[in-house]
Amino acid sequence: MKNSLKFLVLFLLLGQGYVFAQGSRITGRVTGPDNQGLPGVNVQVSGTTVGTSSDASGNFALNAASTASLVFSNIGYVSQTVPVNGRSVINIQLEEDQKTLSEVVVVGYGTQRKTDVTGALSAISTKEFAQQPITRLDQVLQGRVAGVQVNQTNGAPGGDARVRIRGANSVLGNNNPLYIVDGYIGADFNFVNPSDIETIQVLKDASATSIYGSRGANGVIIITTKKGTRGLKVNYEGQFSTSEVIKRYDVLPAGEFAEIVNARSTAVGTTPPFTADQIAQYKQNGGTDWQSLVFRNGTGQQHQLTVSGGGEKTTYLVSGNYLNQNGIVNNSGFKRYILRSNINTQVNDKLSFRVNLWGTRTENHNTLDGGAITQALAWAPTTPAYGADGQPTFTDPIGSVYRNPLDYLYDQSIDTRRSSLNLNAGINYKLPIKGLSLDLQYAVNYLNAQNLNLSGKRITNNVPNASRYSSEQVTLQNTNNLTYDVKFGDHSINAVAVLETQQFTDRNFTASASGLRFPQLGYDNIGGNTAATVASGYQKWTLFSLLGRINYGYKDKYLVTAAVRRDGSSKFGPSNKYSVFPSLALGWRLSEEEFIKNLNVFSNLKLRGSWGLTGSQALGAYSTLSTYGNIVSAFNNTAATAGVILGNPGNPDLKWETTRQIDAGLEMEFWNGRLRIEADYFKKNTVDLLLNVAIPSYAGGGTQARNVGEVENKGFEFSIGGTPIDKAGFRWETNLNFATLQNKVLDLGNYPRLGTGTGVGGGMSTTNEFMLMPGEPLGSYWGLKYLGTWKPGEADQAARQGRVPGDPHYQDLNSDNTITTDDFQIIGRAFPKATGGWNNTFTYKALTLNVFFNGVFGVDKLNYTRAAALSGAGDARQFILSEIRDYYRPGNETSDVPAFTRTYQPFTQSSRFLEDGSFVRLKNVTLSYNVPTVFINNKATLRVFASATNLLTITKYKGPDPESARVGSGTDTAIGIDYGSYPNAKQYTLGINLGF
């Protein structure tokens, strides 16, 4: 009987659903204010999961009961609910949502109306990059926000990127901004899939970032991911791409190279290595094109599947992403796997739950900079790539002293693997007091990092070696947020009080071995060896924070924001464990004043200003403690004995780096947001700068971290955006931004200067490539000033230095007739003076064209790749580049390319190889087409597109890519050197977006 009743109830329910679903067929068209069809409008039967979307012409069709109501909604337009009332045709016109003044943005630990924000905050709409084949967050940020500088320093798939907000503050610390994803603080942007992003907010000034206290000095980027909505939706995105190197170096052909080598040999009194017959054969048959053997056409594919849905109370979204890219350098590539789920439940009007879970796996293979590219410009084109045995030629008798470029490609493996899992859950409860709510959030993040390296027999000269590094990192976070949001009369108050804790633990292990007996087994079997070392490490730090913020508004035109955060960190000693970071901001919405309203010009006009303090821990977990090291020593001719020695001395008096920032801003909107202008001036000073100071040997030696310096960043930011044209089915949306930056070291304590280096020079550098000096910016190049070649009229002066006309001429600062490190000076600056971006979207009916430019201005790059190939000394013994054709010789004495002489002495660390790294780049061009749904039975939406990335680069830089550099994003004191850097690629992409 019970089973029969269950069956009857189920039957009735299914029958009702069937009858409902089989209701009358309703068709219609959705248009905008210009009477043009609106594509992609969501049309849903109210109170159900039944729905569809309008096609490219605005047409829609679905089944609904005659008593039902249809809900029409689309981003940027006012939603409407229309009763069916027995109709079979419903045409509707949506109005543009002019309530941009009510736009809500995410700020630290809460939300605010955009017009109520008193700090410098920039929001990036997903519409700005939806038309582009974006695979990573840094590509979203680049060129889209004034004051945010993004450099793809490693152009390899999955390569490193440097992101800076309003310059760099710290010398020892990392200057990357703080990333927050769905409330989890300290997320890795490499693990965020842009297709999952709902909103991006960039917090720039101290009023906006001080709420994050000790980690807000470098700016904050807040990301919220997409959530599910009622009704089942399935979306698939697919991309397929091919890529190529933007530009190659112009090198000498084999025959001409041989002639140059012979001419040089004759000039210096040695026997020319090539005969006339050999040169003739090279000219007829050519030689080895090493760059073609190193570079290739890369390929890539990306797939994304998203399923979302839910009912009245619970919604969900599950997405999976797969990315596979083969780089433009042979045997290099990157893979990424991301699985994300977001579940939200509204239990009742007071209580809600949320659970976000995502897992990520990334795999990099041979994507670091280095040997293959530099050796492709060092090995002689007269040397064959392969020997008679079919193996790569082992040595180059003419060019480089290092291994064959092919060995760097195929006889070594450099792999990095990252596996991450993040669980983030929260509960929100509206308390009985009006406007008061409590939000509790707990997060745990697990990261497993593996660095795997193998160097085979050929590249190590028969001493193969391998190493493995393994790290497990766990971060725990708890955020307890009490919010009070209320309006009474002309007053509004939004107050936030937060107690937050975070704990980080890292356990790591390293094993390395040389003389591998079975190198073919790689780094998976390093037990068989002639020598091995092992090491392990552990670190833990905790952070305890109390913070509060009050936003007060009077008549929606006078705004005040005050915030304070107190952080306690285990990284510091007892006397400096805690620090306080306050901020204050004022805003005046002049557009709400009657004398401005009467002008009928502004839809929004706001002045704002802010002051505040933020901080940076900028050091390791145990930097206040002295370190110890291991040593093995013998006493009185006895056997070696293991012991312990004192390492770098600790400094218990270390305290936070503190950044003091002021900001003044102006926001203007005209014609209900049709035109938007925003301008800012900022100045921030970082004091108590942490520096490693050398300790004299008599005091124990080593270095000690101390608070001794100050750095200043200041500049202007300007952005303008809007919709210049919107009529007759054609729409043009544009956003332009430009920012200037002046970075300067103000103080180094008692030190007139401190040298910093990169370690990438490998014999190219005589001393540190960079110098910290008061009055100069971070990243100031240190080298010799190149004055050209000694000319015939300067023979006597050249002779005093032991040189002859045609030799390189460097400035002798101390006039001692000897070129040494005493003659080094600041020769350039790696910090750009200005950055900008310009994004344009043109839409005509179902066609959309996106054109995006970005640029970097006033920046120098030290081109060691070119220097190695044009110096004819050191590891690369000959001149490879075609520039050598202009070398100094009788009849060409005006040339500044040095002659072939016995007294030739080049210095690569000089302004001769310092180049202008400024560029303007056509970053992306995408043409897309929304296929009319009539061709797919009105059951799906389909978008197809073709895109080109890095299509055009305008620059004076002589290397393949002005953006790439050998030094990663972890430092700003030593940046901008190009020495075998992996260049960014020119990429072509075809893709589809299919939704049901």
Tab-separated table of C-alpha atoms in Angstrom, residues 8 93 119 180 228 269 314 353 362 371 375 537 677 683 711 752 776 845 863 868 902 913:
chain	number	residue	atom	x	y	z
A	8	LEU	CA	0.884	7.738	-7.057
A	93	GLN	CA	12.235	46.374	-24.643
A	119	GLY	CA	39.808	54.930	-1.567
A	180	ILE	CA	42.439	37.159	-2.081
A	228	GLY	CA	25.436	29.056	-9.580
A	269	GLY	CA	98.367	37.592	-36.218
A	314	THR	CA	20.587	25.961	-2.975
A	353	PHE	CA	25.976	28.656	4.051
A	362	THR	CA	50.371	22.447	-12.759
A	371	GLY	CA	71.407	27.650	-22.145
A	375	GLN	CA	74.208	28.816	-27.105
A	537	GLY	CA	63.771	22.086	6.494
A	677	ILE	CA	37.097	59.841	-16.195
A	683	LYS	CA	52.849	59.273	-2.886
A	711	VAL	CA	62.080	54.114	-0.485
A	752	PRO	CA	76.395	55.490	0.561
A	776	GLU	CA	68.318	56.562	-7.574
A	845	LYS	CA	24.770	42.878	-34.443
A	863	ASN	CA	70.932	42.818	-23.265
A	868	ALA	CA	77.620	37.511	-25.600
A	902	ARG	CA	95.527	42.573	-30.319
A	913	PHE	CA	74.601	46.778	-24.427
